[in-house]
Coordinates of C-alpha atoms and ligand atoms in Angstrom, one line a residue:
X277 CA 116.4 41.1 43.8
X278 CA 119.4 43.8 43.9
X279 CA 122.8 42.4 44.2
X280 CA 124.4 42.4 47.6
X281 CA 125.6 45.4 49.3
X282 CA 129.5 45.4 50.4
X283 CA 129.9 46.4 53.6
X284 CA 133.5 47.4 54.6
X285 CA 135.1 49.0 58.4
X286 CA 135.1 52.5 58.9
X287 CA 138.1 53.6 60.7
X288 CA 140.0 56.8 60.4
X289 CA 137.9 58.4 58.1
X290 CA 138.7 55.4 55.3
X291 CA 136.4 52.7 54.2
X292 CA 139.1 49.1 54.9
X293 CA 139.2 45.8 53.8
X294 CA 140.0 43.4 56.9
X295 CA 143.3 41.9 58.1
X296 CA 141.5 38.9 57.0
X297 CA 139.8 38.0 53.9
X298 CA 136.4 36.3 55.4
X299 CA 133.5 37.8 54.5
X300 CA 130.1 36.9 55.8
X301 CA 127.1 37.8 55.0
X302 CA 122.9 39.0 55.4
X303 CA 120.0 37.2 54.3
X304 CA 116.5 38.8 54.0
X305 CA 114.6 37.0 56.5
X306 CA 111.3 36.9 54.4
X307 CA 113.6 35.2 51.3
X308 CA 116.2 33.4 52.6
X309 CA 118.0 32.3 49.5
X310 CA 118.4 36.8 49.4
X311 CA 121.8 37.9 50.1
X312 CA 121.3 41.2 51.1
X313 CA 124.6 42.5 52.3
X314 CA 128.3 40.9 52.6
X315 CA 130.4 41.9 55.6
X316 CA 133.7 41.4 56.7
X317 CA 134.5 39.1 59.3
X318 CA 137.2 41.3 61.7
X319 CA 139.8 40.2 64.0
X320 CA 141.8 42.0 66.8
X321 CA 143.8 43.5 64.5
X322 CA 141.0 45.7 63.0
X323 CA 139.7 46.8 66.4
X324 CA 143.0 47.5 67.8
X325 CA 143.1 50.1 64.3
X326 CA 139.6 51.3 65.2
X327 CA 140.4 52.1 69.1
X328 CA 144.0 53.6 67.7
X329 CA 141.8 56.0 65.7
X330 CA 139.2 56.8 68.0
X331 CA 141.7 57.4 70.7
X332 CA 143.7 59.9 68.6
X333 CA 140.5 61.6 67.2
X334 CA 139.7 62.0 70.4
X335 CA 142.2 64.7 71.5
X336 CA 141.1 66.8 69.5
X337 CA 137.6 66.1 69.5
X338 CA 137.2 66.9 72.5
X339 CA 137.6 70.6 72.4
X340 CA 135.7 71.4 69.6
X341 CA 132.9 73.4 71.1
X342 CA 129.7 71.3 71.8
X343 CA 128.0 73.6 69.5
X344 CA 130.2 73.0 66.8
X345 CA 130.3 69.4 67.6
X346 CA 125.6 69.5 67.4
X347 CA 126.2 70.9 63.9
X348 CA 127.3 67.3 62.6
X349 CA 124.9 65.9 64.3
X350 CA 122.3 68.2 62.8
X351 CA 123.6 67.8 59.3
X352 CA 123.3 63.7 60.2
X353 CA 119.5 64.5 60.6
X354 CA 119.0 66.1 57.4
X355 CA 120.9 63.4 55.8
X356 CA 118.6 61.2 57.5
X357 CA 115.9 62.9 56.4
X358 CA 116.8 62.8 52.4
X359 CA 117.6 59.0 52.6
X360 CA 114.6 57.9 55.1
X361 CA 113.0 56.2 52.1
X362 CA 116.2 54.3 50.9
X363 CA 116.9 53.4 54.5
X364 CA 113.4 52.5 55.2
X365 CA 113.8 49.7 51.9
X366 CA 117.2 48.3 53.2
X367 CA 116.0 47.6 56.3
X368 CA 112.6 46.1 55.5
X369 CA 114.8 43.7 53.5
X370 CA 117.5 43.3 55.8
X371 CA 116.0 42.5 58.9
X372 CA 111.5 42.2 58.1
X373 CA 110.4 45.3 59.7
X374 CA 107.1 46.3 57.4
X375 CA 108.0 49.4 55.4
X376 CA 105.8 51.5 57.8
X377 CA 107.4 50.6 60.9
X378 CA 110.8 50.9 58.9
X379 CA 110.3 54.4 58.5
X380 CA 109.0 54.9 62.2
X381 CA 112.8 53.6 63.3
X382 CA 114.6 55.7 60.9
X383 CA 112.4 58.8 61.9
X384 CA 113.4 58.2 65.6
X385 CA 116.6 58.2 63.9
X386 CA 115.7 61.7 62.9
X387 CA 114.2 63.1 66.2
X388 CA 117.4 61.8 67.9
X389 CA 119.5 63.6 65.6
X390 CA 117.6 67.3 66.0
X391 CA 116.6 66.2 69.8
X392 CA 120.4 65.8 70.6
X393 CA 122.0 68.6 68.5
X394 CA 120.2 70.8 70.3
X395 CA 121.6 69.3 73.9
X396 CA 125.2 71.1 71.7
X397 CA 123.5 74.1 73.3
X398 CA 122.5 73.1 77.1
X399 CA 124.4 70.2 78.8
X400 CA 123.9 72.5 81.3
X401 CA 126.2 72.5 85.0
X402 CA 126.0 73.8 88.3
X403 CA 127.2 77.0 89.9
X404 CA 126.7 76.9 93.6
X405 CA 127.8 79.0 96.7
X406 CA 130.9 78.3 98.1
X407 CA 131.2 78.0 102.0
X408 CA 134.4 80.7 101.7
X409 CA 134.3 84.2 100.6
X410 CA 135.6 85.2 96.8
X411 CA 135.5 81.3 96.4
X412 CA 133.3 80.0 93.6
X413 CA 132.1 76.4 92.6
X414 CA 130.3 74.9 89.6
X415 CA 130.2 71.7 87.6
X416 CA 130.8 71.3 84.2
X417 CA 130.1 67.8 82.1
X418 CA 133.2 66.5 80.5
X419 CA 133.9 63.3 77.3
X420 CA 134.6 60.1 78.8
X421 CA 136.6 58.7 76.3
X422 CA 136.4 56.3 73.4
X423 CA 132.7 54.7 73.3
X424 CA 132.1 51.1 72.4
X425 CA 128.4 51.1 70.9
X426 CA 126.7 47.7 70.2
X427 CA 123.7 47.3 69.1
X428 CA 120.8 44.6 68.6
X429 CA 119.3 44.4 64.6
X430 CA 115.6 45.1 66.1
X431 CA 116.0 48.9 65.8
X432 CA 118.9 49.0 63.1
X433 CA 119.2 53.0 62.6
X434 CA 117.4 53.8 65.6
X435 CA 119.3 52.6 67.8
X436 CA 123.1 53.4 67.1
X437 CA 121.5 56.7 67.0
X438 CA 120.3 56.5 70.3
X439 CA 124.4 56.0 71.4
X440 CA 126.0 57.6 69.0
X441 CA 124.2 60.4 69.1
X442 CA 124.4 62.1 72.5
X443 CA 128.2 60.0 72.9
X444 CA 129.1 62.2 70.1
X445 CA 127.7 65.7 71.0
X446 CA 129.4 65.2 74.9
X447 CA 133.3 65.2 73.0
X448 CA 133.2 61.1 72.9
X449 CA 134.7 59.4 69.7
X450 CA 132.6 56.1 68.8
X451 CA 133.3 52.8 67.8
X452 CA 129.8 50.9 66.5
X453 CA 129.5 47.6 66.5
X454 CA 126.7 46.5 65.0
X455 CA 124.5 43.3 64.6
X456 CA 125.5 40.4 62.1
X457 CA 121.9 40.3 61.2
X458 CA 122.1 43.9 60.1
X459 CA 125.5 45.0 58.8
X460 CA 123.8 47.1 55.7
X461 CA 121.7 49.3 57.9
X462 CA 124.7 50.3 59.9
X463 CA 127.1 50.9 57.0
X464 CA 124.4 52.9 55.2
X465 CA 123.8 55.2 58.7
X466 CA 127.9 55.5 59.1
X467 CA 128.2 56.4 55.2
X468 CA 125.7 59.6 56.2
X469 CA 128.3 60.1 58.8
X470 CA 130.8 60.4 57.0
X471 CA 129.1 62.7 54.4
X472 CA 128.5 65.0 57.4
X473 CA 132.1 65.5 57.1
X474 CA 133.0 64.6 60.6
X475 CA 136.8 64.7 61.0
X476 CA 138.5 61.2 60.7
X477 CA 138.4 59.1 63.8
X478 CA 135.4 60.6 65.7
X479 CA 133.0 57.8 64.5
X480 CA 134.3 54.2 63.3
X481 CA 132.5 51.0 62.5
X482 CA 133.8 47.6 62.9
X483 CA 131.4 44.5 61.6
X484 CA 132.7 41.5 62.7
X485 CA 131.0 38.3 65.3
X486 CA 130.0 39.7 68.6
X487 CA 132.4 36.9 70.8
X488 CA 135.0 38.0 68.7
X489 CA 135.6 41.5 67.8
X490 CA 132.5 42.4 70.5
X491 CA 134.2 40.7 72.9
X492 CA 137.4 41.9 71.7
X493 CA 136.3 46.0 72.1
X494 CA 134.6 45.3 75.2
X495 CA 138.3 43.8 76.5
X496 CA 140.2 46.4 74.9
X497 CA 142.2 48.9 77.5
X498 CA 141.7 51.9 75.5
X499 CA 138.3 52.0 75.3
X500 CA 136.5 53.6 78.4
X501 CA 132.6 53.0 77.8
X502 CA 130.4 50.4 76.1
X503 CA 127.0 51.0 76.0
X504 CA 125.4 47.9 74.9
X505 CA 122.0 46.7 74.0
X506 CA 120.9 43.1 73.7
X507 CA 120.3 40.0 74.9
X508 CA 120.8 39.6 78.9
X509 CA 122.6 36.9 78.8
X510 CA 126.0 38.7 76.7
X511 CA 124.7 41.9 79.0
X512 CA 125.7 39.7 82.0
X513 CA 129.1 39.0 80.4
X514 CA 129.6 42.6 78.9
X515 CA 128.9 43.6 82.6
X516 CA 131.2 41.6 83.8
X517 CA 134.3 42.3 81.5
X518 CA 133.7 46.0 82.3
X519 CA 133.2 45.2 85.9
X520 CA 136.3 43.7 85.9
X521 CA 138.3 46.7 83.6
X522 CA 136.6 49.6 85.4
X523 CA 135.1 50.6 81.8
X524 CA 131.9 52.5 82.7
X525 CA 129.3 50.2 81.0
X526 CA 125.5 51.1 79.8
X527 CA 123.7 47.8 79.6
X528 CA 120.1 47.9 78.2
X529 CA 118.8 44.0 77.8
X530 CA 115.2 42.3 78.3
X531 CA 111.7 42.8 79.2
X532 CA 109.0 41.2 80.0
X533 CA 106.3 43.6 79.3
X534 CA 103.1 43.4 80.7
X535 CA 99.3 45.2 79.8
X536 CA 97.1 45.0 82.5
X537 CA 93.5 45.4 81.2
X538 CA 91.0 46.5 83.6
X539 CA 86.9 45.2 83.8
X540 CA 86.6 48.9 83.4
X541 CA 88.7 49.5 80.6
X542 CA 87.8 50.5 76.9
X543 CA 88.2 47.2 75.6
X544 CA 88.3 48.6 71.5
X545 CA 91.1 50.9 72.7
X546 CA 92.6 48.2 75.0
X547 CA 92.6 45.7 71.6
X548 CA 94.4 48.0 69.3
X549 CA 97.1 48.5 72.4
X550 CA 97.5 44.8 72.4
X551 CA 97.8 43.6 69.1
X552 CA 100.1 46.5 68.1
X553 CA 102.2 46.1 71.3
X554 CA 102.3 42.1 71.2
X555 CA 103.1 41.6 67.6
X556 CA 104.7 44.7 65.8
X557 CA 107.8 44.0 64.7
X558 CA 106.5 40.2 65.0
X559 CA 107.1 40.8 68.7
X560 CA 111.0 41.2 68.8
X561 CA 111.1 44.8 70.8
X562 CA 112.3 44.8 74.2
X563 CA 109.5 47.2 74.7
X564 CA 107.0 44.1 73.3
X565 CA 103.9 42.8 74.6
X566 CA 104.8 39.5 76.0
X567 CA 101.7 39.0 79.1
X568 CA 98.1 40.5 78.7
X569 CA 97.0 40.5 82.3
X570 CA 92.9 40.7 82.2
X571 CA 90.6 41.3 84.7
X572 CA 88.2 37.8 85.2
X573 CA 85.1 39.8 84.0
X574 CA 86.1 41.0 80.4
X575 CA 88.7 38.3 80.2
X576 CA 86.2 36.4 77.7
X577 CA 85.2 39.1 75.9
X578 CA 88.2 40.6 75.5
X579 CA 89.8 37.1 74.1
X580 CA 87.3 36.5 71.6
X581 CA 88.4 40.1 70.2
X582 CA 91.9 39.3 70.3
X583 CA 91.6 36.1 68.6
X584 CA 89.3 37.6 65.6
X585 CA 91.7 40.1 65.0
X586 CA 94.8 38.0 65.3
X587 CA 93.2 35.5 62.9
X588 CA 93.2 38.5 60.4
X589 CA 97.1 39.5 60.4
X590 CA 98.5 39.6 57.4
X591 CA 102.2 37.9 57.3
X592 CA 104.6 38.7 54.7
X593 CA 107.9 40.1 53.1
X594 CA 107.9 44.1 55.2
X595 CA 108.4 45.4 51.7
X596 CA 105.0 44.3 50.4
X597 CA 102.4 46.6 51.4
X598 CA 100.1 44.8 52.5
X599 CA 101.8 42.6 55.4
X600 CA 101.2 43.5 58.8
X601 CA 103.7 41.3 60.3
X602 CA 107.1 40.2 59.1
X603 CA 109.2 37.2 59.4
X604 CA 111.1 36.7 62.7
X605 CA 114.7 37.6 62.3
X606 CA 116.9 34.4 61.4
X607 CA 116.7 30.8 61.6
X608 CA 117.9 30.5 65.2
X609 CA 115.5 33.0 66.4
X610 CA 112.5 30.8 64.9
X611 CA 113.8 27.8 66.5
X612 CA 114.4 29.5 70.3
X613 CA 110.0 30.7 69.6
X614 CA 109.5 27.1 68.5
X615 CA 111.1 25.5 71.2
X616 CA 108.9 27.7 73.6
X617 CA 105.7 26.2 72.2
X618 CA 107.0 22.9 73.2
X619 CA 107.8 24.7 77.1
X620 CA 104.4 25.6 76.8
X621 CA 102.4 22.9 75.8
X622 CA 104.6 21.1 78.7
X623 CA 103.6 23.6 81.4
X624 CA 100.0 22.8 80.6
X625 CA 99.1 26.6 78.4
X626 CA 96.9 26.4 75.3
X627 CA 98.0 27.6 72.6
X628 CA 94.4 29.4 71.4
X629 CA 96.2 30.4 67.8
X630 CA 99.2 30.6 66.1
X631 CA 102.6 28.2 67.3
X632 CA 103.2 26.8 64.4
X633 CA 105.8 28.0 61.2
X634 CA 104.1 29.8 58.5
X635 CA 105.0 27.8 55.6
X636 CA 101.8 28.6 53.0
X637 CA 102.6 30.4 49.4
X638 CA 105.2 33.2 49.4
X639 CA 105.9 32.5 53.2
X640 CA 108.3 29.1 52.7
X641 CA 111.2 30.6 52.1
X642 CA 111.1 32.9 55.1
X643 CA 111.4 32.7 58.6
X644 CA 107.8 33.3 59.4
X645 CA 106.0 32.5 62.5
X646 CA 102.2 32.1 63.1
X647 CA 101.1 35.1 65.3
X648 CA 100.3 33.3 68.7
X649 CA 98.2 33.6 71.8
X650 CA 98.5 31.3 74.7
X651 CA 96.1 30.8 77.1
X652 CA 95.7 29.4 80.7
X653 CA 99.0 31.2 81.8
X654 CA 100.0 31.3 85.2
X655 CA 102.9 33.4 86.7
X656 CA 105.1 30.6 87.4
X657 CA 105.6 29.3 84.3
X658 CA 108.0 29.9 82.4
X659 CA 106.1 31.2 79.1
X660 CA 104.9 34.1 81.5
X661 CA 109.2 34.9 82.7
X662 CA 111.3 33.9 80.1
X663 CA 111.5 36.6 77.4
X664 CA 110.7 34.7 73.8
X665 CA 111.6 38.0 71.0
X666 CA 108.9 36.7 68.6
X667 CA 105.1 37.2 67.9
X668 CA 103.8 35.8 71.2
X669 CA 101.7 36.3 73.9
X670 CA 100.8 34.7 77.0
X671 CA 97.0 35.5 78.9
X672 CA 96.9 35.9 82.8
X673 CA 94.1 36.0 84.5
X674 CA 93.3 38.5 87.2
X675 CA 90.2 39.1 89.8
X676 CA 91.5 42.3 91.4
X677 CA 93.6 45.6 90.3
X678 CA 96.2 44.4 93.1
X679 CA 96.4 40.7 92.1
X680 CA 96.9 42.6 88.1
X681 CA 99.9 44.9 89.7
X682 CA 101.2 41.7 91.6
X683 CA 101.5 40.1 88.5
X684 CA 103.0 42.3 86.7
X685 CA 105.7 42.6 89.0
X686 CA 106.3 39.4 89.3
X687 CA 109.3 39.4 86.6
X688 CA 113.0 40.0 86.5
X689 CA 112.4 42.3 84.4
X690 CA 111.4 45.8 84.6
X691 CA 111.3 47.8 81.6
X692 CA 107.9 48.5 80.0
X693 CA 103.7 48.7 81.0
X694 CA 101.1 49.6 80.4
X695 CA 97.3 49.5 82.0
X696 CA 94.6 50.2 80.7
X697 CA 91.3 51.6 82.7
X698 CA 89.0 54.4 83.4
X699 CA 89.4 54.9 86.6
X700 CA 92.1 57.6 87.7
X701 CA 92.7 56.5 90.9
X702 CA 93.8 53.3 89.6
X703 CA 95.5 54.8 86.8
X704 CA 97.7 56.5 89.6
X705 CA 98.1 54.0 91.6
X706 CA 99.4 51.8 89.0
X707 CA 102.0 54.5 87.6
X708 CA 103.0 55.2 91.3
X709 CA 103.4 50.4 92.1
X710 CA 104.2 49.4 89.0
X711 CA 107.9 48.4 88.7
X712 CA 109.5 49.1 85.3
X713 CA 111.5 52.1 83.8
X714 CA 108.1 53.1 81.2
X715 CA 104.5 52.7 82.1
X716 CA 101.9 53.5 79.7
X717 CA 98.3 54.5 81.0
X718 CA 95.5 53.1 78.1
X719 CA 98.5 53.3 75.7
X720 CA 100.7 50.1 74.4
X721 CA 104.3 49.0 75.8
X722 CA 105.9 50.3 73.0
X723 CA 105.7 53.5 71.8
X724 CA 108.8 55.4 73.5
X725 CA 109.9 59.1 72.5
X726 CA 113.4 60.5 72.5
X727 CA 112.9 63.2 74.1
X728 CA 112.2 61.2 77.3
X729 CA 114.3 58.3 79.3
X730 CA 114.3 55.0 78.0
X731 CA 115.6 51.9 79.9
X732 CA 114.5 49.8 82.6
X733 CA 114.8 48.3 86.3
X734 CA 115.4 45.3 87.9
X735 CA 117.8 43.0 85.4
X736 CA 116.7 44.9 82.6
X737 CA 119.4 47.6 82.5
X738 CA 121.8 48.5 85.2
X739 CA 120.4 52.2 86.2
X740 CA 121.1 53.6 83.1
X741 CA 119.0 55.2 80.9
X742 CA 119.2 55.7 77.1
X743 CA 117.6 59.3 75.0
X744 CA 116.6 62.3 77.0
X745 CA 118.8 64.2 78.6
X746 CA 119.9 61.3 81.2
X747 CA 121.6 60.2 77.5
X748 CA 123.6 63.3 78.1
X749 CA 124.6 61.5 82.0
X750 CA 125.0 58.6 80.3
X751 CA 127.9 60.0 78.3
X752 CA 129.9 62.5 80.5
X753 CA 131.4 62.9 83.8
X754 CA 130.9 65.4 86.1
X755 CA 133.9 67.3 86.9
X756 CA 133.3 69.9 90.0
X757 CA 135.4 73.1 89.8
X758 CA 136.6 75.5 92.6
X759 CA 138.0 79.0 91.6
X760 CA 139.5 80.6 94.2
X761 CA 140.2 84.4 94.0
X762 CA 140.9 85.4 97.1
X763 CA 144.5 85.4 96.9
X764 CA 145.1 83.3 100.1
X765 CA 145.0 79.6 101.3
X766 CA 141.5 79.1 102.7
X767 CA 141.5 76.0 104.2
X768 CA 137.8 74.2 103.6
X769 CA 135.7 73.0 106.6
X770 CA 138.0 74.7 109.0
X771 CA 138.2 78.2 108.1
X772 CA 135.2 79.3 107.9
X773 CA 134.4 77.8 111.4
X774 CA 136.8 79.8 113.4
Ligands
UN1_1005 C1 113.7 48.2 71.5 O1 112.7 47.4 71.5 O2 114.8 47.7 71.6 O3 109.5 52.2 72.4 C2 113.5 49.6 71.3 C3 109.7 51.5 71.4 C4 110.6 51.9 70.4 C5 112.0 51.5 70.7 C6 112.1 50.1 71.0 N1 110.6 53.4 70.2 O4 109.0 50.4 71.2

């Protein structure tokens, strides 16, 4: 056990104690009696300090050549790269992921880094005709502002990446706010940073309680985007605050995600999909597995091969080697997958494995949950709509490719999918009806590149999308320009008509 790691604000370039003393703190999930990291617990005060300095920073920002700007970003990703390993330890402690998947988050970490620096070099405009003569028109992309980032513990590095990135290589200055559950990831990411040497103000971290100092930056006057991922329900009221401020507001929240598996589908290939799209990371990615919809005719089959291999996961601490699947976030996370094993005993599912606390050995003094299938699942309930963020996943049964894309669409939700068959012309069909923002063909829910958009439809997101060059859209506005050098008042629409 190391001792704890301090975590302080970031803001203006300095590391600060808070206008108030509290300081809270994060527990390894697989060893709850671990403090990992101590954080402080800000007030208005702090995030009135941490807007001031973006604001200001922002000036000048702004004008630094987007070039010059991608260089930080590129040194980020070589920081990134030396400390993958250390990274890859703190956050397998902090928040469970196993040390494989640990290193996956901080390598997309890395590919956002590279993959965005270069955008320094395109964020490419329009030049178009003009209706007049010696008249000329183009776009350019322009900063929006001062950009409130918060982010969900699930992807600690990742995803502040993902936002900071792109926000920062457009001209924006940044405040992140990151998850209580991971305050030592975030602190680690913004000390590489700040040994990037960006100048003081441009990024800026504030730890503090999401209904307070969240709240309190999503509020604040001076700030003019949040992009925020997270739970739908504090999307809704993110939404809303922004709605009402005229803040332009990035909102990435839940999913539902679904695998269709055809009667002609590879059903070895179709397994490994499953199990590594229902319960890596234990199940808590919005991109997660949450319904297998199978085809009546392999639906047997292809249960007893789930079941076998799901009887073989191997739980533990992320850190040991061995463990496939890590402990479910915090204490309050375990009770919310808990209390939907009651909903779905109620609603008349079987729970084939799994639903209970994994208490055994090393287990009992984390927050471990039994990997879980339930069975008998129909659309309506709410097992099959509601989304539950821990290792679980609910059967449907099928008896046509249409009934299967039905299904699937039967959600709020629309952000991952995937399908698995042989047939093309189903394949095609599926990626052209099925409703979400990613659909896999024979390939797991989860899985997404940065090179490419991620986000989803429906009351997933609201028609954002996150990485990719639609990042870049995410973060600028367009600002059209008219030169006109013909030395004369040419009067548009009229004009050239007479
Ligand atoms: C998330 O679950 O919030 O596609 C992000 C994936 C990862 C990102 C997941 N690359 O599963």
């Amino acid at each position: 056990m190391t001792n704890p790691f301090t975590c302080r604000n970031f803001i203006d370039g300095n590391w600060l104690n808070v206008a108030d003393g509290t300081i809270l703190e994060s527990r390894n999930p697989a060893n709850k009696n671990e403090i990992v990291a101590t954080f402080p617990r800000s007030i208005n005060e702090d995030v009135d300090k941490a807007v001031a300095s973006a604001r200001k920073a922002y000036q000048t920002w702004r004008k630094v050549p987007a070039p010059a700007r991608a260089e930080y970003i590129f040194k980020v990703g070589e920081l990134l790269t030396k400390y993958k390993e250390e990274l890859a330890q703190l956050m397998s402690r902090e928040m469970g992921k196993p040390l494989t998947e640990a290193r996956g988050d901080v390598q997309e970490g890395i590919d956002c880094a590279f993959y965005s620096a270069g955008e320094g070099r395109r964020m490419f405009g329009q030049t178009t005709p003009s209706e007049m003569p010696n008249k000329f028109a183009m776009t350019v992309r322009t900063p929006i502002g001062v950009c409130t980032l918060i982010t969900p513990w699930n992807f600690p590095i990742a995803i502040p990446c993902w936002k900071a990135m792109p926000a920062l290589v457009c001209g924006n200055t940044i405040i992140l706010k990151p998850a209580e559950d991971t305050p030592g990831c975030a602190t680690k990411l913004i000390e590489i940073f700040a040994e990037a040497g960006f100048p003081p103000g441009v990024v800026n971290l504030v730890h503090g309680i999401g209904e307070e100092v969240g709240k309190a930056l999503v509020e604040h006057p001076d700030v003019n985007l949040v992009s925020f991922t997270g739970s739908s329900e504090t999307g809704s009221s993110v939404g809303e605050i922004c709605g009402r401020t005229h803040k332009r507001v990035c909102l990435e929240m839940g999913g539902k995600n679904a695998q269709i598996v055809m009667d002609d589908a590879d059903l070895e290939l179709a397994l490994d999909g499953a199990v590594w799209g229902a319960f890596g990371t234990t199940g808590q990615r919005c991109t997660a597995t949450s319904r297998l919809i199978l085809h009546r005719d392999i639906k047997e089959k292809f249960t007893d091969m789930l079941l076998e291999r799901t009887s073989k996961l191997i739980l533990g601490a992320g850190y040991d080697s061995k463990t496939e699947i890590g402990p479910i976030i915090n204490e309050s996370q375990l009770k919310r997958v808990c209390k939907y094993m009651d909903i779905a005993r109620n609603e008349g599912a079987t729970i084939l494995i799994g639903g209970e606390i994994a208490w055994e050995g090393s287990l009992k003094d984390g927050y471990f949950f039994q990997p879980t299938i339930l069975d008998d699942v129909t659309a309506e309930m709410r097992v099959a709509k509601e989304e539950i963020f821990g290792p679980v996943v609910a059967l449907i049964e099928v008896d046509s490719f249409e009934n299967a894309i039905a299904i699937l669409n039967d959600t709020n939700y629309g952000l991952s999918s995937s399908i698995y068959t042989r047939d093309i012309n189903r394949a095609f069909a599926a990626m052209r009806d099925i409703e979400a923002g990613i659909t896999y063909i024979n390939g797991p829910t989860i899985g997404a590149e940065v090179h490419l958009p991620f986000g989803g439809i429906k009351q997933t997101g609201n028609g954002h999308r996150e990485a990719g060059t639609a990042a870049i859209d995410t973060f600028t506005e367009w600002k059209t320009v008219y030169v006109d050098f013909s030395g004369s008042l040419q009067r548009a629409q009229i004009d050239n008509r007479e």
